[in-house]
Short mmCIF file of C-alpha atoms in Angstrom, two decimals:
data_model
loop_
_atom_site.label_atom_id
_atom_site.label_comp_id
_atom_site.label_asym_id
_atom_site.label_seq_id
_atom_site.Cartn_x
_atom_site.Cartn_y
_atom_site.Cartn_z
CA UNK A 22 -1.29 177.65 9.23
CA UNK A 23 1.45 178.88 7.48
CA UNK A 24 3.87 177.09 4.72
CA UNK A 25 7.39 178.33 4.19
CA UNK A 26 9.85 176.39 1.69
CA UNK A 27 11.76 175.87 4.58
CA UNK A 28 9.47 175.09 7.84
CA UNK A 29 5.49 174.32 8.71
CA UNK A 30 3.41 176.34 11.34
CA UNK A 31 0.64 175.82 12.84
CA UNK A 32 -0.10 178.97 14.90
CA UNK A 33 3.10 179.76 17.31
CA UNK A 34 3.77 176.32 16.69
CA UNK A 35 7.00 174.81 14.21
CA UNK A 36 6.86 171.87 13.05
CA UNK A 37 9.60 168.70 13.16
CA UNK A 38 8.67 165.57 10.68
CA UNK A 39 11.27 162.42 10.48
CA UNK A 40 10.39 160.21 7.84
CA UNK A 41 11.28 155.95 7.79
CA UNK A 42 10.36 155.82 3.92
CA UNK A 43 13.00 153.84 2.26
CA UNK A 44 14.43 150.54 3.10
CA UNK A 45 17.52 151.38 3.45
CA UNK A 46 16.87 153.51 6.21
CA UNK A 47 15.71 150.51 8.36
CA UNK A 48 17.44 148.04 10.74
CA UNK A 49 19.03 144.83 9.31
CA UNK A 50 16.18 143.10 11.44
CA UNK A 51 12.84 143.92 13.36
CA UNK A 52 11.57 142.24 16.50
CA UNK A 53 7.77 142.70 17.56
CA UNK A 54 9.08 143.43 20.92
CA UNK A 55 12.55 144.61 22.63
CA UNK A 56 14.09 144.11 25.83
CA UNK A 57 13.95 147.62 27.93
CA UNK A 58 17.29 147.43 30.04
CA UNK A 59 15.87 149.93 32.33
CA UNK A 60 12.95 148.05 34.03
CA UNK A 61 14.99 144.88 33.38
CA UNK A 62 16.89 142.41 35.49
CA UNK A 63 19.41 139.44 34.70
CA UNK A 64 16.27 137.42 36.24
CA UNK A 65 13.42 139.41 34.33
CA UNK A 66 12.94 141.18 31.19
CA UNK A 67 10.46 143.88 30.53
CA UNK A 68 9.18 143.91 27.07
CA UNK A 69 8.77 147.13 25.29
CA UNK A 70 7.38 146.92 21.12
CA UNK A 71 9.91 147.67 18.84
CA UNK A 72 8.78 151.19 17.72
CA UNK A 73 8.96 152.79 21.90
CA UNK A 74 11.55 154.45 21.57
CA UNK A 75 9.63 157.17 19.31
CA UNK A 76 6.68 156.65 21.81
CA UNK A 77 5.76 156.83 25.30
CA UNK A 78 9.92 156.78 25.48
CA UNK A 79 10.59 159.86 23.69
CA UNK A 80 9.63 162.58 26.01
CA UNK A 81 8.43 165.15 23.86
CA UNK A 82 4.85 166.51 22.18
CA UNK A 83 4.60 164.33 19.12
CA UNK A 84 2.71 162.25 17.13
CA UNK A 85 3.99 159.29 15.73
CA UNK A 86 1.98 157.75 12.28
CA UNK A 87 1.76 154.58 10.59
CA UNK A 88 1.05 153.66 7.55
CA UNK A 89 0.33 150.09 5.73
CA UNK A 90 -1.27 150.49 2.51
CA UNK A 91 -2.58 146.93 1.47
CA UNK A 92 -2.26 147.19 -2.55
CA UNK A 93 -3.44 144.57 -4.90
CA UNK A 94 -1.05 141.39 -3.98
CA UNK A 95 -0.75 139.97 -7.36
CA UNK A 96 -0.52 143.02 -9.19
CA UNK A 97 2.51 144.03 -7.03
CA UNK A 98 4.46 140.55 -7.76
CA UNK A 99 3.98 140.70 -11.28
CA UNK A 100 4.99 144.37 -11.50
CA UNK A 101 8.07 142.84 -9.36
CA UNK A 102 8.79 140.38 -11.86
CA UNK A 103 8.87 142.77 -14.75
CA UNK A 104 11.55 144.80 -13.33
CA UNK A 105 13.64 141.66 -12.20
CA UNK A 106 14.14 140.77 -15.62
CA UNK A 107 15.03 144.53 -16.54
CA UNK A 108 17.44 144.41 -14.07
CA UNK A 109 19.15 140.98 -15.29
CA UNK A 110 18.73 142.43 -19.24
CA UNK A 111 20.77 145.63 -18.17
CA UNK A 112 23.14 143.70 -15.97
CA UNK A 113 26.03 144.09 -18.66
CA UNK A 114 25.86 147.54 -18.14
CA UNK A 115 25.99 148.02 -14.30
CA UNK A 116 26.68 145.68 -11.45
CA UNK A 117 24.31 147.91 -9.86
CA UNK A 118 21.27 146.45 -11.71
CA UNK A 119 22.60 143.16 -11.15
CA UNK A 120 22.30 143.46 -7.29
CA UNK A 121 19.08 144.95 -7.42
CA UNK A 122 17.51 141.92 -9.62
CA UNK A 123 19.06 139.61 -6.71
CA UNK A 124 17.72 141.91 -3.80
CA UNK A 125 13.98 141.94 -5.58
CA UNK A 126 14.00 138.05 -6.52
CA UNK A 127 15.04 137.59 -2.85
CA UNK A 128 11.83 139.43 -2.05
CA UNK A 129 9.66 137.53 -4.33
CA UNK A 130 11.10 134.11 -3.55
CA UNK A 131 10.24 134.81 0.43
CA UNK A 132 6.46 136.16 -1.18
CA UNK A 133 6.57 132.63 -2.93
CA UNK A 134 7.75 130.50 -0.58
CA UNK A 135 6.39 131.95 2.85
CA UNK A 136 3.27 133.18 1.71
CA UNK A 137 3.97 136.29 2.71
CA UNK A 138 1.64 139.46 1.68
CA UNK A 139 3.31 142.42 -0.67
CA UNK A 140 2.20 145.63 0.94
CA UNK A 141 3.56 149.58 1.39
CA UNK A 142 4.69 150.47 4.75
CA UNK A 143 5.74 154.54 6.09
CA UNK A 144 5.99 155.91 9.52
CA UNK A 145 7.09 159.62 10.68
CA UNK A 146 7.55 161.11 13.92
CA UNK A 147 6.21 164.54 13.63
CA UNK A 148 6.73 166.70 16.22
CA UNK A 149 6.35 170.90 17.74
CA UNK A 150 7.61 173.64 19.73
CA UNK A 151 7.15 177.46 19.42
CA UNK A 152 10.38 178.07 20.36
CA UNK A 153 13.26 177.32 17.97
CA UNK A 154 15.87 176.62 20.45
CA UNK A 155 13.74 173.78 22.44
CA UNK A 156 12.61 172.71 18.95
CA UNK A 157 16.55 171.73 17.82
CA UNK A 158 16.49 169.79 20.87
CA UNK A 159 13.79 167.96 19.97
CA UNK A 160 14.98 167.34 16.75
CA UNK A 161 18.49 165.77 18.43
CA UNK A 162 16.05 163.33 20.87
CA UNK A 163 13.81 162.24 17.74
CA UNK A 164 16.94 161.39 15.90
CA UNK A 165 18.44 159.61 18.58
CA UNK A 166 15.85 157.19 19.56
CA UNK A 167 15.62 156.47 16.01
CA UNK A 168 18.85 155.87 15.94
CA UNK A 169 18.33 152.90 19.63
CA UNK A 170 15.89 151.19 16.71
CA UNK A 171 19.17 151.49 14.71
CA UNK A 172 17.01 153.28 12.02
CA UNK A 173 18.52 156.18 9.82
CA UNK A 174 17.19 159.18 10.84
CA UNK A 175 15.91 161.30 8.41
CA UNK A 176 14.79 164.93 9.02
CA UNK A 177 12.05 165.96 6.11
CA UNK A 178 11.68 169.52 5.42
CA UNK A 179 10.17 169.08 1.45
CA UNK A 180 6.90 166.51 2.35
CA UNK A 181 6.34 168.15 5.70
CA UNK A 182 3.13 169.66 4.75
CA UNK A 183 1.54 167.02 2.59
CA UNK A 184 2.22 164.00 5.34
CA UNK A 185 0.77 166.21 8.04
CA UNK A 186 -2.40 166.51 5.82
CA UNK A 187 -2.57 162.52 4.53
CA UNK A 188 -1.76 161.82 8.47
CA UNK A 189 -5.51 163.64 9.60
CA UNK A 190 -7.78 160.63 9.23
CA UNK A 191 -9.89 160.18 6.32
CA UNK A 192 -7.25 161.65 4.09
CA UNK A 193 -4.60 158.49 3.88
CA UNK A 194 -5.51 158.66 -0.09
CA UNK A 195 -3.67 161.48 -0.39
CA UNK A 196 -0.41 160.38 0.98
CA UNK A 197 2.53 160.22 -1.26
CA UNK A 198 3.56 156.99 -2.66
CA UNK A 199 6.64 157.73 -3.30
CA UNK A 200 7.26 158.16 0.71
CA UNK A 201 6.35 154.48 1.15
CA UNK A 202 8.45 151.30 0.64
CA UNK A 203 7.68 148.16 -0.20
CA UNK A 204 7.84 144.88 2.51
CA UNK A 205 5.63 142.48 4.20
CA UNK A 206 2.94 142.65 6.86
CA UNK A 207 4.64 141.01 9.11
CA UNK A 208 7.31 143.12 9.24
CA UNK A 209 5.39 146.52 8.86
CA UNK A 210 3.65 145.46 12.22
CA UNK A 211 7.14 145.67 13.95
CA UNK A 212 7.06 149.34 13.70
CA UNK A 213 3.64 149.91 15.22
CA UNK A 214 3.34 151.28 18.83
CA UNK A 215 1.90 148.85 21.52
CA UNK A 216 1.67 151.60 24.18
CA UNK A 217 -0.40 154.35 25.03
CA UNK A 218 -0.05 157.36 27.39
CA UNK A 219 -2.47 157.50 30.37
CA UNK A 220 -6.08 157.30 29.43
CA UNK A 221 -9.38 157.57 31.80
CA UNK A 222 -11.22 154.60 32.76
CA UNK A 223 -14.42 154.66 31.70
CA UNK A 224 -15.55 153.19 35.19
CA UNK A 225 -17.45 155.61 37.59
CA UNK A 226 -15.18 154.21 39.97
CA UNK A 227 -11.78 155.59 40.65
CA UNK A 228 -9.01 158.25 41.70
CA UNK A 229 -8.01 161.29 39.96
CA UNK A 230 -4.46 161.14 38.86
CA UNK A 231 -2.27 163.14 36.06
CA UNK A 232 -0.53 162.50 33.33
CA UNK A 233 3.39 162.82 34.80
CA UNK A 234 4.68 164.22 31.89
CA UNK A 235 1.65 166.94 30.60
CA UNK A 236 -0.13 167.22 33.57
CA UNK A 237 -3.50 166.19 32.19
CA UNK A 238 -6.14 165.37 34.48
CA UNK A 239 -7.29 161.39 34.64
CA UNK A 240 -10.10 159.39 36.19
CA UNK A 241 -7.83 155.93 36.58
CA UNK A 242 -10.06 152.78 38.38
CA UNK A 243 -7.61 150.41 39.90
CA UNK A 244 -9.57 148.15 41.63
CA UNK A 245 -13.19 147.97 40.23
CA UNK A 246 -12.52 147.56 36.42
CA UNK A 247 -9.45 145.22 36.85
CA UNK A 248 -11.84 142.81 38.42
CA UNK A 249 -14.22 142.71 36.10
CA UNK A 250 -11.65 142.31 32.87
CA UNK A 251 -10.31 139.79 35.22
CA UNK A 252 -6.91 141.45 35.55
CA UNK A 253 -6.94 140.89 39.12
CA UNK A 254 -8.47 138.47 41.93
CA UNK A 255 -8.46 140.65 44.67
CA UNK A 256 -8.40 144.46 45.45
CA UNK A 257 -5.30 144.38 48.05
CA UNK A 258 -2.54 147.00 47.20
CA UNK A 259 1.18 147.49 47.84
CA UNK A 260 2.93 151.04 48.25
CA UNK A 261 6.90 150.41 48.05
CA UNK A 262 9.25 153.34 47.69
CA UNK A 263 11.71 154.68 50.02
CA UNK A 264 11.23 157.54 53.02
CA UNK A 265 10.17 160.75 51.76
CA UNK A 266 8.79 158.94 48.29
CA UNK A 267 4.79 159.88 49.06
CA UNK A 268 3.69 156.58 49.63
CA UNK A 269 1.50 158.27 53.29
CA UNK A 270 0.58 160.98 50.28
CA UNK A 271 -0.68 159.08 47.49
CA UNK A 272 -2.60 156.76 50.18
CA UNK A 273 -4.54 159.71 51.85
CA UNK A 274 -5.62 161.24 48.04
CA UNK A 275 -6.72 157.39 47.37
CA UNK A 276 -8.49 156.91 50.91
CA UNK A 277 -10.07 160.49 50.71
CA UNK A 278 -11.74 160.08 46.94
CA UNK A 279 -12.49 156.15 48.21
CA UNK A 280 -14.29 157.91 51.14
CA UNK A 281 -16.33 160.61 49.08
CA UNK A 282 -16.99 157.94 46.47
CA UNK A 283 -19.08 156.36 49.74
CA UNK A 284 -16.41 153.41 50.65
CA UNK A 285 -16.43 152.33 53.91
CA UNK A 286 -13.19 153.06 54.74
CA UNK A 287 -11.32 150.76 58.29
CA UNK A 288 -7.27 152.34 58.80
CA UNK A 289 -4.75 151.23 61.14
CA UNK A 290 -1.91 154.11 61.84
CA UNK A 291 1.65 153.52 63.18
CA UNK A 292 2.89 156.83 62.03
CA UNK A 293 -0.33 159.20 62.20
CA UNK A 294 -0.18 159.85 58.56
CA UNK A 295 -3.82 159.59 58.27
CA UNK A 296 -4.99 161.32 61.66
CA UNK A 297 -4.95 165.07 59.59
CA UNK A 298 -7.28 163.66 57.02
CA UNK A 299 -9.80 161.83 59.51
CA UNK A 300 -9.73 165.23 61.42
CA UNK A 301 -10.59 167.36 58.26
CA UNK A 302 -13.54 164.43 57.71
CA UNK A 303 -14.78 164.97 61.20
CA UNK A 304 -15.10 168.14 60.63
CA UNK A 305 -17.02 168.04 57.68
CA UNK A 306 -19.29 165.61 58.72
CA UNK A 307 -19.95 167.48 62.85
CA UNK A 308 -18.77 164.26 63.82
CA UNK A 309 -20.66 161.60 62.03
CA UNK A 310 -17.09 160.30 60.64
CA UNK A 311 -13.40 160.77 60.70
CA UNK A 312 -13.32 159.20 64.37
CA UNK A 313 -9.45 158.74 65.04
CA UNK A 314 -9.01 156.98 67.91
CA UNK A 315 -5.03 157.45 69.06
CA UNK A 316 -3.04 156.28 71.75
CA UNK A 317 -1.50 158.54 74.48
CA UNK A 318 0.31 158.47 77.78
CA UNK A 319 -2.06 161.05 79.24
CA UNK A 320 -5.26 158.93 77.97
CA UNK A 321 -4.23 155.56 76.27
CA UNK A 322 -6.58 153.19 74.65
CA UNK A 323 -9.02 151.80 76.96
CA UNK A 324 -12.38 149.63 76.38
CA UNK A 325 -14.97 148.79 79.19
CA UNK A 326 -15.56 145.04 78.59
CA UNK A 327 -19.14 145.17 81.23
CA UNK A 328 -20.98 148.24 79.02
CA UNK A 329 -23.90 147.15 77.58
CA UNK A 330 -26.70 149.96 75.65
CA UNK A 331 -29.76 147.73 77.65
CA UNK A 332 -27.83 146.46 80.60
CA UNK A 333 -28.71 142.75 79.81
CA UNK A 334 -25.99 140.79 79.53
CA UNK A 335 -27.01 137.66 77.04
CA UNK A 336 -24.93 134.48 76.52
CA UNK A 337 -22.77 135.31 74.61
CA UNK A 338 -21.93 138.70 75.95
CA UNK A 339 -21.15 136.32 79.20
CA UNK A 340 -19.35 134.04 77.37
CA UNK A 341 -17.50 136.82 76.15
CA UNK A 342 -16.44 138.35 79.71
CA UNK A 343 -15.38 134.81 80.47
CA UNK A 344 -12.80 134.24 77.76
CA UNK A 345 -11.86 137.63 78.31
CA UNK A 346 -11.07 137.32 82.24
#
């Protein structure tokens, strides 16, 4: 780890911190969720938190931290107070003081009169590259989707090494206070991340994906553990995407890890997408499965309705023949 005056590395690694830890660098209002115009339709919306844009949206390796320090409520007010009426006594001085005694008894009047809790709120976006050229990039995409929360962004080079150490849990009582500003709960929740990237499911059951943007191996359960948290009432699927998408790929890995999970697995083919997998099966097994049973002008599909293993034919095996003929 190395500390320069002007940048933070962590082996080959340089580091990229953008700090939200003033009020005026925030948006005139916060929303716990927004509308993501990409997914979205004039019929349908689909909801994104506030704070995506400088999460699973920005497309970079990052870490983005939150802080919400809960201080003593009352204490806070009172200190409030105080410096309201310092404000309105130098007043006659500067109109400056006069609009910040208006701003803070607009804060304690909502306190008051909402019952809203005092607390200190800072987030960062701190992100790396070991190579300087990507790593200006990266600082142009972190400032932008700052900027789509209409946010001010801020580029810290001075704090950079003492928020990356109160941001390792277990050390948030070292974290500056002076990188912190003061607001509600309500509204410090706006800025927290409701997504995740791709985790494993912690059921036996699954398919082994990856990550699409790190290429991290996952164990993902799509049918097992939905059921059981009640997500879903059935296990049927549906694979849309256009020709050439991989919907015949994805559905042979799936089929293939269902098989050597010990499914029982029953597929109809139009296309023979799946006849290469039941062959390599066959294979494997001498025989015992992968039978793929195709149609063909030379031999097409055929049954004979009179075989029996004991040559008795019972009642309903006549009854059969019957409703057959």
């Amino acid at each position: 780890m190395q500390l320069n005056p002007e940048e933070m590395r962590i082996g080959d690694n340089i580091l990229c911190l953008h700090t939200l830890s003033e009020a005026d660098d925030l948006p005139g209002k916060a929303a716990t969720d927004t509308r993501y115009e990409k997914l979205s339709t004039d019929r349908s919306d689909c909801r994104l938190s506030f704070a995506a844009p400088v999460g699973v949206l920005l497309p970079c390796n990052h870490i983005y931290n939150q802080f919400i320090f809960i201080d003593d409520h009352t204490e806070n007010l009172k200190r409030f107070e105080k410096q309201a009426r310092n404000m309105h006594s130098l007043s006659r001085y500067s109109r400056g003081n006069q609009i910040n005694k208006e701003w803070i008894e607009q804060y304690l009047n909502e306190a008051h009169s909402l019952g809203l809790t005092s607390v200190r709120c800072h987030c960062n976006v701190m992100a790396w590259s070991d190579d300087r050229d990507e790593l200006q990039r990266i600082k142009n995409d972190v400032g932008s989707q700052l900027a789509l929360m209409e946010c001010k962004p801020r580029h810290n080079t001075v704090d950079t090494p003492t928020l990356f150490w109160a941001g390792i849990p277990g050390n948030e009582a070292d974290f500056p206070s002076e990188e912190s500003f003061h607001t509600f709960i309500e509204q410090a929740l706006c800025f927290f991340t409701e997504e995740t990237n791709y985790k494993s499911s912690f059921s036996p059951f699954g398919i082994k994906m990856v990550d699409r943007l790190t290429g991290k191996p996952l164990h993902v359960d799509i049918s097992d553990l939905p059921m059981k948290r009640g997500i879903i009432t059935n296990r049927n699927k549906f694979v849309l995407g256009p020709s050439g998408s991989g919907k015949s790929f994805f559905m042979n890995h799936m089929v293939r890890q269902y098989y050597e999970q010990g499914t029982h697995v029953l597929l109809v083919d139009t296309g023979n997408s799946y006849q290469g997998l039941c062959e390599l099966i066959n294979r494997k097994t001498q025989g015992a499965d992968g039978v793929y049973f195709t149609y063909t002008e030379e031999n097409p599909i055929a049954f004979n309705p009179f075989y029996t293993d004991d040559y008795l034919f019972d009642v309903e095996k006549k009854d059969s023949i019957k409703t057959l003929l």
